[in-house]
Amino acid sequence: MHSRLINWFKFSSPATFYPLAGRLVPWFTWGAVLLLGVGLYLSFFVAPTDYKQGEGYRIIFIHVPAAWMSMFLYLVMAGWAAIGLVFNTRLSAMMTSSLAPTGAMFAFLALWTGAFWGKPMWGTWWVWDARLTSELILLFLYIGFIALKSSIDDPRRGDRAGAILILVGVINIPIIYYSVQWWNTLHQGSTIKMSGETSMDEVMLITMLIMTFGCWSYAFATALSRVRCIILERERGTTWVQELIEKEEGRGA
Amino acid sequence: MLEVHQLQCVRGDRSLFSNLSFTLSQGELIHLHGHNGSGKTTLLRALCGLLEPTAGSILWNGESIRLLREEFAAEVIYIGHKGGIKGGLTAIENLQIAAQLDGSPITTAAGWRALEEIGLYGFEDLPTKVLSQGQKRRVALARLLVTRAPLWVLDEPFVALDKDAVAQLQGVIQNHIADNGMVLLTTHQEVNLTRGEVRQLALGGENHRD
Amino acid sequence: MIKTLWTVVQRDLTLALRNRSDLISNLFFFIIVVSLFPLGIGPELETLRLIAPGVVWVAALLASMLALERIFASDFDDGSLEQLLLTPQPLPLLVVGKILAHWLVTGVPLVMISPILGIQYDLSSDVLWILVVTLLLGTPALSLIGAIGAALTLGLRGGGVLNALLVMPLTIPVLIFGAGAVEASASGLGGEGHLYMMAAILVVSLVFAPLAAAAALRISVE
């Protein structure tokens, strides 16, 4: 009712967002292919060998962007969750559920590549470093959200319960991060300080940024394609989806 | 006065009812009809604020019940399929705690009186889990005798009651209507609710859509 | 308001005390988990003293999660939860009452028994004292945070495990500071800083958790 007053809300209707997402997906897909292609080339062939860490350090070009994206996507989800709870928009819950698998994937990727980095650098696959531990907890939060969503059959309840869980999680994240950091400094003996980022080469920095934008594009391409599926599934009873199907069938015949 | 405008409720994929509008004024009873799955329970739960309708508005004396929230909760009593009776508590404890939380505490004497009136004489201080189905139902319905809420929302109140209890409950409802109360109920039983204003409202039929 | 709170607490305490088997099994779960560790690790007192804070705390966390599954479940099943939602009382207040009662019957026994379990691990009396204080501050926070998860997973299949999955990551700070305080005092560093942090966490969860749990209950009952 009130949504007509604010033009911005136009895109929060799944019927208008569906074609918009459809137009955006190819852009993000090609953006991701291009940026990740260039980024990977730079990280393997152009970026100089690190004088301390040798060739193995190159994994940070995927590790760091993945870690950033996993945190960024959780914040994006929290934003959508808050919008969904306050304005009761259908699209926001669809966005949170379409972002979650990608976020979880990046969190997992960050941990996986972290382990691969840790083995040659620290001599062990896993170190209870504050950042690694926080990343692990972030992965748990993603998995919890996905598990909750998948065990609730009623979509309305699932949407709102998921939103509450994300918001509770987002309030907790700083506390968790802070406590893990404290815990980590208390047990200083077993950890090794990370180094390298302060004295970063310019080429390395540019490569890292390109990789980050590549991951960002990838995240949005997958999230938007996924949200299109979710929209169709959720809105299959509505007339606009019926019309869309008829149009598609007409084109196919 | 309870006003319902253009109400729609969706359960899963199915729209149970839409564009439902009616009003319920003082001294009126609405008898809600509909086949199984037509959304009677959903409508009753929406009307007492347990469930948020997909579209439309519910107004109590001109104000949305979503805004009134606790104020509205004080004006309505809901008795659903599940009676909300704790098996571990005795009948009198159940009644007193419910009244206390409803904001109209009763004395133990008043509680005993209400239970006796509803036909639970001698069962007042037994844990309700040892009572029969119909007796448990009576414990739940005893709240109607002690409440001050003007709006009663009753989902199948006559189920599991014997003949005497049905007649007695009818009397209670009729008195409430005569006192300018409001009642919304569903029932499959033939009941005689002649005194006061009785209106029939049918769910399903033209509103029904799969 | 106090009267309402008291009514809810009294109601839940009465129910819990009339059905004591739940409480006792919860307490024994805690005792057994703590007693299993020496069997798995070996009886060297040196090692046991080192792991005692962590073991007791993790066991307390697991026992709380296990018990929390039932905090709203029986009210949900018999319909009294929807009646609570329909009372003219603020729902977060009723939730606080339920959590308080739940903590009194599941949390407090854990706290009381913990010194005896600490003795099994050869902890000194100073450390035992700190252990009790941390559990006293920490277990209500666990109940508060866990109530959110219990409300979200109400009536779902596999609710208990799911609740643990959702809530445990959120309880990590409580675990860290709780076990940390005991450890710090065992190594002679003094755990006051940790205790202040735990008190802060308790206050924050006391403010926010009932609101979140109340919102979650409304969603789950619908």
XYZ file of C-alpha atoms in Angstrom:
685
model
C 0.000 0.000 0.000
C 2.588 2.503 1.157
C 5.170 1.062 -1.167
C 3.772 3.055 -4.062
C 4.857 6.265 -2.366
C 8.521 5.413 -2.574
C 9.741 4.576 -6.014
C 12.648 2.621 -4.627
C 10.302 -0.085 -3.520
C 9.384 -0.799 -7.105
C 12.337 -3.122 -7.389
C 11.473 -4.895 -4.186
C 8.572 -6.552 -5.958
C 9.679 -9.943 -7.278
C 7.789 -9.343 -10.542
C 9.937 -6.317 -11.403
C 13.114 -7.688 -9.888
C 12.988 -10.909 -11.893
C 13.641 -9.345 -15.326
C 16.071 -6.825 -13.799
C 18.104 -9.665 -12.295
C 17.904 -11.445 -15.653
C 19.474 -8.447 -17.383
C 22.182 -8.078 -14.727
C 23.286 -11.717 -14.604
C 25.215 -11.727 -17.945
C 27.052 -8.528 -16.985
C 28.192 -9.949 -13.677
C 29.028 -13.292 -15.266
C 31.225 -11.755 -17.938
C 32.661 -9.356 -15.384
C 33.592 -12.301 -13.184
C 35.124 -14.277 -16.065
C 37.130 -11.308 -17.244
C 38.309 -10.081 -13.855
C 39.130 -13.532 -12.520
C 40.939 -14.376 -15.777
C 43.066 -11.251 -15.632
C 43.485 -11.589 -11.879
C 44.640 -15.185 -12.056
C 47.057 -14.365 -14.856
C 48.506 -11.523 -12.815
C 48.731 -13.597 -9.662
C 50.478 -16.524 -11.322
C 52.714 -14.840 -13.880
C 53.117 -11.141 -13.164
C 53.175 -10.700 -9.386
C 56.756 -11.040 -8.109
C 57.894 -13.932 -5.995
C 57.810 -13.001 -2.332
C 61.309 -12.808 -0.883
C 60.206 -14.355 2.400
C 57.465 -16.776 1.480
C 58.470 -17.897 -2.012
C 55.858 -19.002 -4.558
C 53.445 -20.438 -2.038
C 52.236 -17.024 -1.017
C 50.331 -16.707 -4.313
C 47.406 -18.518 -2.775
C 46.561 -15.359 -0.831
C 45.261 -13.865 -4.071
C 42.286 -16.163 -3.731
C 42.421 -16.588 0.056
C 42.087 -12.949 1.030
C 39.313 -12.041 -1.463
C 37.397 -15.153 -0.411
C 37.662 -14.186 3.258
C 36.575 -10.619 2.512
C 33.649 -11.779 0.428
C 32.481 -14.228 3.082
C 32.257 -11.387 5.603
C 30.849 -8.882 3.148
C 28.102 -11.257 2.013
C 27.045 -11.899 5.602
C 26.631 -8.163 6.060
C 24.644 -7.923 2.819
C 22.418 -10.738 4.079
C 21.956 -8.927 7.385
C 20.956 -5.792 5.489
C 18.357 -7.696 3.472
C 17.148 -9.453 6.622
C 16.620 -6.139 8.405
C 14.763 -4.693 5.399
C 12.639 -7.818 5.237
C 11.648 -7.666 8.889
C 10.940 -3.938 8.895
C 9.181 -3.484 5.553
C 7.877 -7.023 5.162
C 9.105 -7.302 1.579
C 9.064 -10.707 -0.025
C 12.168 -10.150 -2.106
C 14.540 -9.577 0.804
C 14.101 -13.077 2.196
C 14.626 -14.514 -1.251
C 17.856 -12.533 -1.509
C 19.133 -13.751 1.865
C 18.542 -17.367 0.936
C 20.167 -16.916 -2.453
C 23.259 -15.259 -0.943
C 23.814 -17.802 1.823
C 25.269 -20.699 -0.229
C 27.708 -18.359 -1.988
C 28.763 -16.851 1.327
C 29.253 -20.287 2.841
C 31.260 -21.312 -0.224
C 33.596 -18.320 0.176
C 34.007 -18.988 3.901
C 34.900 -22.583 3.125
C 37.246 -21.496 0.341
C 38.984 -19.061 2.688
C 39.528 -21.844 5.256
C 40.632 -24.353 2.633
C 43.127 -22.031 0.973
C 44.195 -20.879 4.427
C 45.094 -24.457 5.257
C 47.043 -24.775 2.015
C 48.881 -21.614 2.838
C 49.483 -22.625 6.421
C 51.135 -25.926 5.562
C 54.221 -24.463 3.811
C 54.285 -21.238 5.892
C 53.592 -22.530 9.388
C 54.273 -26.216 8.847
C 50.768 -27.212 9.845
C 47.405 -27.428 8.126
C 45.510 -25.726 10.860
C 46.490 -23.054 13.336
C 44.119 -21.702 15.967
C 44.809 -18.226 14.764
C 42.219 -15.597 15.672
C 41.323 -14.875 12.068
C 41.083 -18.522 11.070
C 38.961 -19.312 14.093
C 36.611 -16.418 13.419
C 36.301 -17.510 9.810
C 35.414 -21.011 10.980
C 32.709 -19.611 13.242
C 31.409 -17.545 10.332
C 31.120 -20.737 8.307
C 29.133 -22.265 11.194
C 26.784 -19.274 11.142
C 26.207 -19.720 7.413
C 25.572 -23.441 7.843
C 23.190 -22.785 10.725
C 21.189 -20.380 8.584
C 20.991 -22.823 5.678
C 20.015 -25.670 8.025
C 17.274 -23.596 9.644
C 15.867 -22.510 6.291
C 15.817 -26.024 4.933
C 14.067 -27.512 7.947
C 11.162 -25.047 7.886
C 8.502 -25.990 5.353
C 6.362 -22.894 5.544
C 8.161 -20.248 3.452
C 6.805 -17.309 5.446
C 7.995 -18.710 8.742
C 11.305 -19.701 7.144
C 11.870 -16.195 5.814
C 11.291 -14.439 9.088
C 13.002 -17.007 11.304
C 16.037 -16.862 9.022
C 16.069 -13.077 9.202
C 16.059 -13.123 13.004
C 18.873 -15.656 13.072
C 21.021 -13.529 10.754
C 20.421 -10.392 12.780
C 21.255 -12.156 16.039
C 24.384 -13.454 14.316
C 25.427 -10.054 13.061
C 25.141 -8.515 16.536
C 27.258 -11.376 17.814
C 29.995 -11.225 15.200
C 31.962 -8.337 16.747
C 31.678 -9.959 20.187
C 32.812 -13.297 18.805
C 35.671 -11.715 16.896
C 36.787 -9.727 19.934
C 36.612 -12.697 22.272
C 38.455 -14.951 19.855
C 41.158 -12.313 19.539
C 41.471 -12.084 23.305
C 41.502 -15.849 23.615
C 44.185 -15.993 20.960
C 46.508 -13.472 22.585
C 46.140 -15.326 25.876
C 47.393 -18.481 24.206
C 50.088 -16.641 22.325
C 52.563 -19.511 22.541
C 50.947 -21.689 19.929
C 50.395 -19.111 17.227
C 52.549 -17.484 14.635
C 51.945 -13.912 13.656
C 50.820 -13.351 10.098
C 53.032 -11.050 8.119
C 53.395 -9.720 4.633
C 50.425 -7.502 4.120
C 52.002 -4.311 5.394
C 54.864 -4.334 2.935
C 52.791 -5.223 -0.064
C 54.043 -4.656 -3.537
C 51.941 -2.420 -5.783
C 51.399 -5.176 -8.360
C 50.295 -7.503 -5.575
C 47.804 -4.961 -4.308
C 46.311 -4.371 -7.763
C 46.102 -8.119 -8.360
C 44.375 -8.551 -5.034
C 41.849 -5.838 -5.864
C 41.130 -7.307 -9.299
C 40.623 -10.723 -7.740
C 38.332 -9.201 -5.122
C 36.171 -7.539 -7.744
C 36.170 -10.780 -9.709
C 34.886 -12.662 -6.669
C 32.365 -9.905 -6.036
C 31.054 -10.198 -9.606
C 30.933 -13.958 -9.287
C 29.011 -13.714 -6.008
C 26.408 -11.440 -7.526
C 26.092 -13.452 -10.718
C 25.393 -16.629 -8.757
C 23.172 -14.928 -6.191
C 21.075 -13.245 -8.864
C 20.676 -16.406 -10.932
C 19.723 -18.261 -7.780
C 17.232 -15.622 -6.735
C 15.580 -15.897 -10.152
C 14.974 -19.593 -9.518
C 13.682 -18.872 -6.017
C 11.354 -16.152 -7.326
C 9.877 -18.505 -9.928
C 9.443 -21.260 -7.377
C 7.857 -19.053 -4.740
C 5.674 -17.031 -7.080
C 4.561 -19.887 -9.294
C 0.941 -19.345 -8.312
C 0.876 -15.695 -9.422
C -0.412 -14.451 -12.735
C 2.828 -12.818 -13.850
C 4.703 -16.104 -13.617
C 1.893 -17.868 -15.476
C 2.100 -15.252 -18.229
C 5.855 -15.627 -18.344
C 5.554 -19.385 -18.746
C 2.996 -18.978 -21.514
C 5.284 -16.542 -23.301
C 8.249 -18.903 -22.973
C 6.180 -21.813 -24.239
C 4.942 -19.724 -27.157
C 8.524 -18.921 -28.062
C 9.527 -22.552 -27.839
C 6.751 -23.777 -30.128
C -16.523 -3.362 17.435
C -14.441 -5.636 15.276
C -14.079 -4.693 11.628
C -12.448 -6.843 8.998
C -11.508 -5.350 5.649
C -10.434 -7.188 2.522
C -8.722 -9.899 4.508
C -6.589 -12.478 2.744
C -4.706 -15.406 4.232
C -2.300 -17.621 2.354
C -1.126 -20.937 3.733
C 1.813 -22.375 1.841
C 0.813 -21.930 -1.793
C -2.905 -21.834 -1.284
C -4.965 -18.738 -0.773
C -7.454 -19.808 1.903
C -9.709 -16.807 1.507
C -9.425 -13.338 0.089
C -11.428 -10.118 0.032
C -13.160 -11.143 3.227
C -14.916 -8.242 4.929
C -17.359 -8.209 7.809
C -18.047 -6.465 11.088
C -18.961 -7.781 14.485
C -20.754 -5.386 16.809
C -21.722 -5.572 20.438
C -24.341 -8.165 21.258
C -23.659 -10.113 18.086
C -22.597 -13.653 17.415
C -21.044 -14.804 14.186
C -21.250 -18.473 13.397
C -18.498 -19.300 10.942
C -19.173 -22.070 8.448
C -16.937 -23.827 5.994
C -15.732 -27.243 4.985
C -12.517 -28.715 6.358
C -9.524 -26.768 5.152
C -11.501 -23.676 4.223
C -9.489 -21.601 6.663
C -11.813 -21.246 9.641
C -9.089 -21.807 12.195
C -6.704 -19.596 10.248
C -9.282 -16.802 10.231
C -9.922 -17.108 13.967
C -6.199 -17.081 14.717
C -5.749 -14.032 12.496
C -8.607 -12.264 14.260
C -7.083 -12.658 17.693
C -3.670 -11.575 16.436
C -1.797 -14.871 16.521
C -1.324 -14.883 12.798
C -0.557 -12.063 10.450
C -2.880 -11.973 7.431
C -1.269 -11.705 4.006
C -3.394 -8.696 3.096
C -6.182 -6.608 4.550
C -6.756 -5.092 7.945
C -8.447 -5.965 11.217
C -9.677 -3.046 13.292
C -10.800 -3.034 16.897
C -12.905 0.036 17.681
C -11.370 1.708 14.650
C -7.741 0.954 15.404
C -5.562 -1.719 13.864
C -5.025 -4.679 16.185
C -1.395 -4.757 15.071
C -0.878 -1.367 16.682
C -3.002 -2.083 19.730
C -1.341 -5.443 20.363
C -1.408 -5.875 24.168
C -4.379 -3.572 24.576
C -6.314 -5.717 22.126
C -5.090 -8.905 23.773
C -6.816 -7.781 26.973
C -10.135 -7.560 25.119
C -10.127 -10.970 23.474
C -10.214 -14.526 24.720
C -9.334 -17.350 22.377
C -10.052 -21.008 22.968
C -8.600 -23.159 20.250
C -8.288 -26.827 19.394
C -5.558 -27.177 21.954
C -7.009 -25.934 25.186
C -3.780 -24.543 26.595
C -4.220 -26.611 29.739
C -1.067 -27.808 31.488
C -1.407 -31.467 32.405
C 0.931 -31.045 35.357
C -1.179 -28.359 37.005
C -4.518 -28.836 38.725
C -7.715 -27.393 37.294
C -7.782 -24.585 39.810
C -4.108 -23.738 39.220
C -4.661 -23.685 35.472
C -7.593 -21.350 35.850
C -5.941 -19.015 38.321
C -2.708 -18.691 36.358
C -4.614 -18.030 33.135
C -6.719 -15.365 34.851
C -3.653 -13.796 36.451
C -1.842 -13.547 33.117
C -5.002 -12.304 31.416
C -4.795 -9.336 33.740
C -7.944 -10.126 35.713
C -6.802 -12.173 38.707
C -9.445 -14.160 40.557
C -9.619 -15.369 44.124
C -9.389 -19.078 44.827
C -13.032 -19.028 45.912
C -14.110 -17.535 42.581
C -12.057 -20.159 40.790
C -13.684 -23.007 42.702
C -17.080 -21.509 42.007
C -16.419 -21.294 38.260
C -15.163 -24.863 38.106
C -18.155 -26.106 40.040
C -20.469 -24.224 37.718
C -18.889 -25.813 34.632
C -19.400 -29.244 36.142
C -16.010 -30.094 37.572
C -17.106 -30.418 41.180
C -14.731 -32.791 42.933
C -12.051 -32.563 40.245
C -10.760 -29.084 41.034
C -7.486 -30.097 42.620
C -6.488 -33.061 40.496
C -3.711 -32.684 37.934
C -5.549 -32.139 34.664
C -3.622 -34.906 32.939
C -5.761 -37.493 34.793
C -9.001 -35.875 33.605
C -10.990 -37.037 30.589
C -10.950 -35.202 27.261
C -14.284 -33.551 27.947
C -13.251 -32.545 31.453
C -10.064 -30.934 30.137
C -12.207 -29.057 27.683
C -14.354 -27.846 30.560
C -11.286 -26.568 32.382
C -10.400 -24.533 29.306
C -13.959 -23.262 28.978
C -14.108 -22.296 32.666
C -12.046 -19.284 31.644
C -15.132 -17.918 29.908
C -16.849 -17.702 33.293
C -14.145 -15.613 34.907
C -12.950 -13.456 32.032
C -13.920 -9.855 31.449
C -12.933 -9.848 27.778
C -15.782 -8.663 25.534
C -14.669 -10.587 22.417
C -14.750 -14.362 22.512
C -13.137 -16.314 19.714
C -14.058 -19.981 20.056
C -12.772 -22.677 17.735
C -15.055 -25.724 17.937
C -15.964 -25.130 21.597
C -18.533 -27.946 21.709
C -16.166 -30.735 20.699
C -15.826 -33.531 23.281
C -18.517 -32.077 25.512
C -21.491 -34.129 26.651
C -25.094 -33.039 26.189
C -25.379 -31.243 29.515
C -22.164 -29.362 29.011
C -23.208 -28.300 25.511
C -26.452 -26.901 26.895
C -24.568 -25.166 29.681
C -22.023 -23.628 27.313
C -24.837 -22.409 25.090
C -26.279 -20.685 28.108
C -22.947 -19.065 28.910
C -22.602 -17.813 25.341
C -26.171 -16.498 25.294
C -25.608 -14.611 28.529
C -22.455 -13.088 27.130
C -24.327 -11.904 24.023
C -27.096 -10.553 26.209
C -24.438 -8.595 28.127
C -23.417 -6.865 24.891
C -20.511 -9.227 24.357
C -19.256 -10.434 21.003
C -18.718 -14.036 19.970
C -17.144 -15.577 16.909
C -17.316 -19.339 16.776
C -17.055 -22.323 14.532
C -18.877 -25.535 15.151
C -20.058 -28.516 13.178
C -22.687 -29.374 15.734
C -26.246 -28.164 15.511
C -26.515 -25.708 18.324
C -29.303 -23.525 19.385
C -28.084 -19.967 19.725
C -31.313 -18.115 19.200
C -31.179 -15.352 21.767
C -29.496 -12.198 20.568
C -28.172 -11.622 17.111
C -26.768 -14.633 15.238
C -25.136 -14.168 11.877
C -23.831 -16.818 9.589
C -20.604 -16.364 7.682
C -19.496 -18.934 5.146
C -15.898 -19.479 4.129
C -15.043 -21.313 0.942
C -17.419 -21.224 -2.019
C -16.827 -18.170 -4.165
C -13.807 -17.097 -2.140
C -12.203 -20.437 -2.603
C -9.316 -20.587 -5.006
C -6.610 -23.173 -5.460
C 5.092 -6.512 36.063
C 6.889 -8.261 38.904
C 3.653 -10.071 39.631
C 3.445 -11.336 36.041
C 7.071 -12.412 36.081
C 6.538 -14.186 39.359
C 3.417 -15.937 38.057
C 5.309 -17.335 35.077
C 8.317 -18.360 37.154
C 6.118 -20.011 39.752
C 4.097 -21.811 37.099
C 7.165 -23.245 35.379
C 8.887 -24.142 38.639
C 5.784 -26.000 39.814
C 5.616 -27.903 36.552
C 9.317 -28.735 36.639
C 9.244 -29.905 40.249
C 6.269 -32.144 39.571
C 8.178 -33.800 36.760
C 11.639 -34.166 38.217
C 13.008 -36.869 35.923
C 13.915 -34.291 33.272
C 15.984 -32.275 35.703
C 17.808 -35.252 37.076
C 18.684 -36.658 33.675
C 20.016 -33.275 32.619
C 22.220 -33.056 35.695
C 23.517 -36.583 35.181
C 24.284 -35.845 31.570
C 26.565 -33.056 32.787
C 28.214 -35.277 35.391
C 28.779 -38.134 32.945
C 30.268 -35.948 30.216
C 32.719 -34.408 32.674
C 33.605 -37.821 34.099
C 34.221 -39.332 30.682
C 37.143 -37.075 29.818
C 39.670 -38.576 32.260
C 38.770 -42.006 30.855
C 39.555 -40.777 27.363
C 42.648 -38.784 28.217
C 44.292 -40.632 31.063
C 44.497 -40.120 34.793
C 47.562 -37.818 34.983
C 46.489 -35.081 37.367
C 48.812 -32.603 35.674
C 46.951 -32.899 32.359
C 43.552 -33.053 33.997
C 44.142 -29.879 35.946
C 45.047 -28.194 32.664
C 41.932 -29.244 30.776
C 39.473 -29.031 33.667
C 38.100 -25.519 32.957
C 37.507 -26.292 29.309
C 35.953 -29.673 30.001
C 33.563 -28.429 32.661
C 32.585 -25.475 30.520
C 32.019 -27.447 27.344
C 29.965 -29.975 29.312
C 27.902 -27.165 30.849
C 27.350 -25.741 27.382
C 26.191 -29.101 26.008
C 23.935 -29.754 28.985
C 22.344 -26.306 28.636
C 21.723 -26.807 24.930
C 20.185 -30.212 25.572
C 17.891 -28.851 28.253
C 16.879 -25.790 26.258
C 15.187 -27.866 23.640
C 12.306 -28.317 26.052
C 11.935 -24.762 27.294
C 9.024 -23.877 24.978
C 8.237 -27.296 23.514
C 5.649 -28.541 26.015
C 3.854 -25.185 26.061
C 3.814 -25.283 22.283
C 2.379 -28.799 22.189
C -0.513 -28.240 24.577
C -1.469 -24.809 23.265
C -0.550 -22.837 26.355
C 2.118 -21.001 24.379
C -0.490 -19.395 22.140
C -2.412 -18.453 25.273
C 0.745 -16.785 26.614
C 1.036 -14.883 23.342
C -2.539 -13.685 23.726
C -2.185 -12.339 27.256
C -2.022 -8.574 27.593
C 1.446 -8.909 29.136
C 4.579 -7.907 27.201
C 5.842 -11.117 25.636
C 9.556 -10.463 26.326
C 8.686 -10.296 30.025
C 6.965 -13.686 29.896
C 9.990 -15.028 28.016
C 12.297 -13.722 30.743
C 10.140 -15.506 33.299
C 10.327 -18.771 31.419
C 14.084 -18.488 30.964
C 14.577 -17.625 34.626
C 12.559 -20.634 35.745
C 14.382 -22.834 33.271
C 17.738 -21.623 34.524
C 16.750 -22.170 38.146
C 15.932 -25.810 37.506
C 18.615 -26.696 34.956
C 21.422 -24.163 35.362
C 21.627 -23.835 39.130
C 22.050 -27.586 39.788
C 24.987 -27.595 37.350
C 26.580 -24.719 39.201
C 26.080 -26.467 42.544
C 27.542 -29.764 41.445
C 30.508 -28.243 39.585
C 32.864 -27.943 42.610
C 32.568 -31.684 43.176
C 33.427 -32.323 39.559
C 36.304 -29.867 39.878
C 37.696 -31.951 42.710
C 37.787 -34.931 40.360
C 40.176 -32.834 38.316
C 42.270 -31.871 41.326
C 41.480 -28.152 41.158
C 42.480 -26.032 44.152
C 39.768 -24.438 46.261
C 40.466 -20.924 44.890
C 40.010 -22.172 41.361
C 36.852 -24.055 42.339
C 35.433 -20.848 43.672
C 36.138 -19.024 40.395
C 34.631 -21.941 38.481
C 31.402 -21.562 40.427
C 31.328 -17.806 39.853
C 31.904 -18.144 36.103
C 29.191 -20.768 35.800
C 26.875 -18.593 37.836
C 27.415 -15.735 35.398
C 27.672 -17.856 32.285
C 24.853 -20.382 32.488
C 22.095 -17.715 32.530
C 23.701 -16.166 29.452
C 23.681 -19.594 27.800
C 20.008 -20.010 28.662
C 19.184 -16.572 27.280
C 21.040 -17.058 24.007
C 19.809 -20.618 23.674
C 16.202 -19.531 24.157
C 16.410 -17.639 20.845
C 17.398 -20.813 19.054
C 14.775 -22.849 20.906
C 12.111 -20.355 19.867
C 13.275 -20.385 16.242
C 13.341 -24.181 15.996
C 10.070 -24.733 17.845
C 8.129 -27.675 16.448
C 10.643 -28.451 13.701
C 11.873 -31.936 13.010
C 15.274 -32.464 14.583
C 14.708 -29.323 16.631
C 17.212 -30.203 19.348
C 20.187 -30.832 17.102
C 19.256 -27.908 14.906
C 19.044 -25.650 17.937
C 22.538 -26.721 19.019
C 23.819 -26.043 15.510
C 22.344 -22.546 15.489
C 23.180 -21.532 19.017
C 26.579 -23.003 19.749
C 28.537 -20.620 17.500
C 26.819 -17.734 19.277
C 27.820 -19.019 22.701
C 31.528 -19.120 21.901
C 32.287 -15.845 23.740
C 30.689 -17.212 26.916
C 32.775 -20.349 26.623
C 35.986 -18.439 25.969
C 35.623 -16.064 28.888
C 34.200 -18.667 31.234
C 36.924 -21.215 30.721
C 39.463 -18.402 30.356
C 38.687 -16.981 33.784
C 39.163 -20.335 35.468
C 42.352 -20.956 33.568
C 43.716 -17.504 34.315
C 43.114 -17.898 38.010
C 44.596 -21.416 37.955
C 47.782 -20.041 36.453
C 47.789 -17.230 38.997
C 46.973 -14.395 36.601
C 43.644 -13.537 38.191
C 40.467 -13.794 36.178
C 38.763 -10.519 37.087
C 38.915 -9.135 33.562
C 37.201 -12.222 32.246
C 34.545 -12.017 34.910
C 33.737 -8.427 33.966
C 33.439 -9.490 30.351
C 31.120 -12.315 31.323
C 28.985 -9.941 33.345
C 28.842 -7.635 30.317
C 27.799 -10.508 28.050
C 25.145 -11.486 30.557
C 23.750 -7.956 30.642
C 23.760 -7.626 26.849
C 22.017 -10.961 26.396
C 19.526 -10.097 29.131
C 18.580 -6.991 27.164
C 18.480 -8.417 23.648
C 17.784 -12.138 23.895
C 14.234 -11.883 25.318
C 13.286 -9.474 22.528
C 14.692 -11.755 19.843
C 13.184 -14.858 21.437
C 9.781 -13.156 21.722
C 9.876 -12.176 18.048
C 10.923 -15.712 17.142
C 8.080 -17.186 19.200
C 5.500 -15.081 17.400
C 6.875 -16.344 14.099
C 6.975 -19.965 15.193
C 3.479 -20.050 16.669
C 1.922 -18.520 13.572
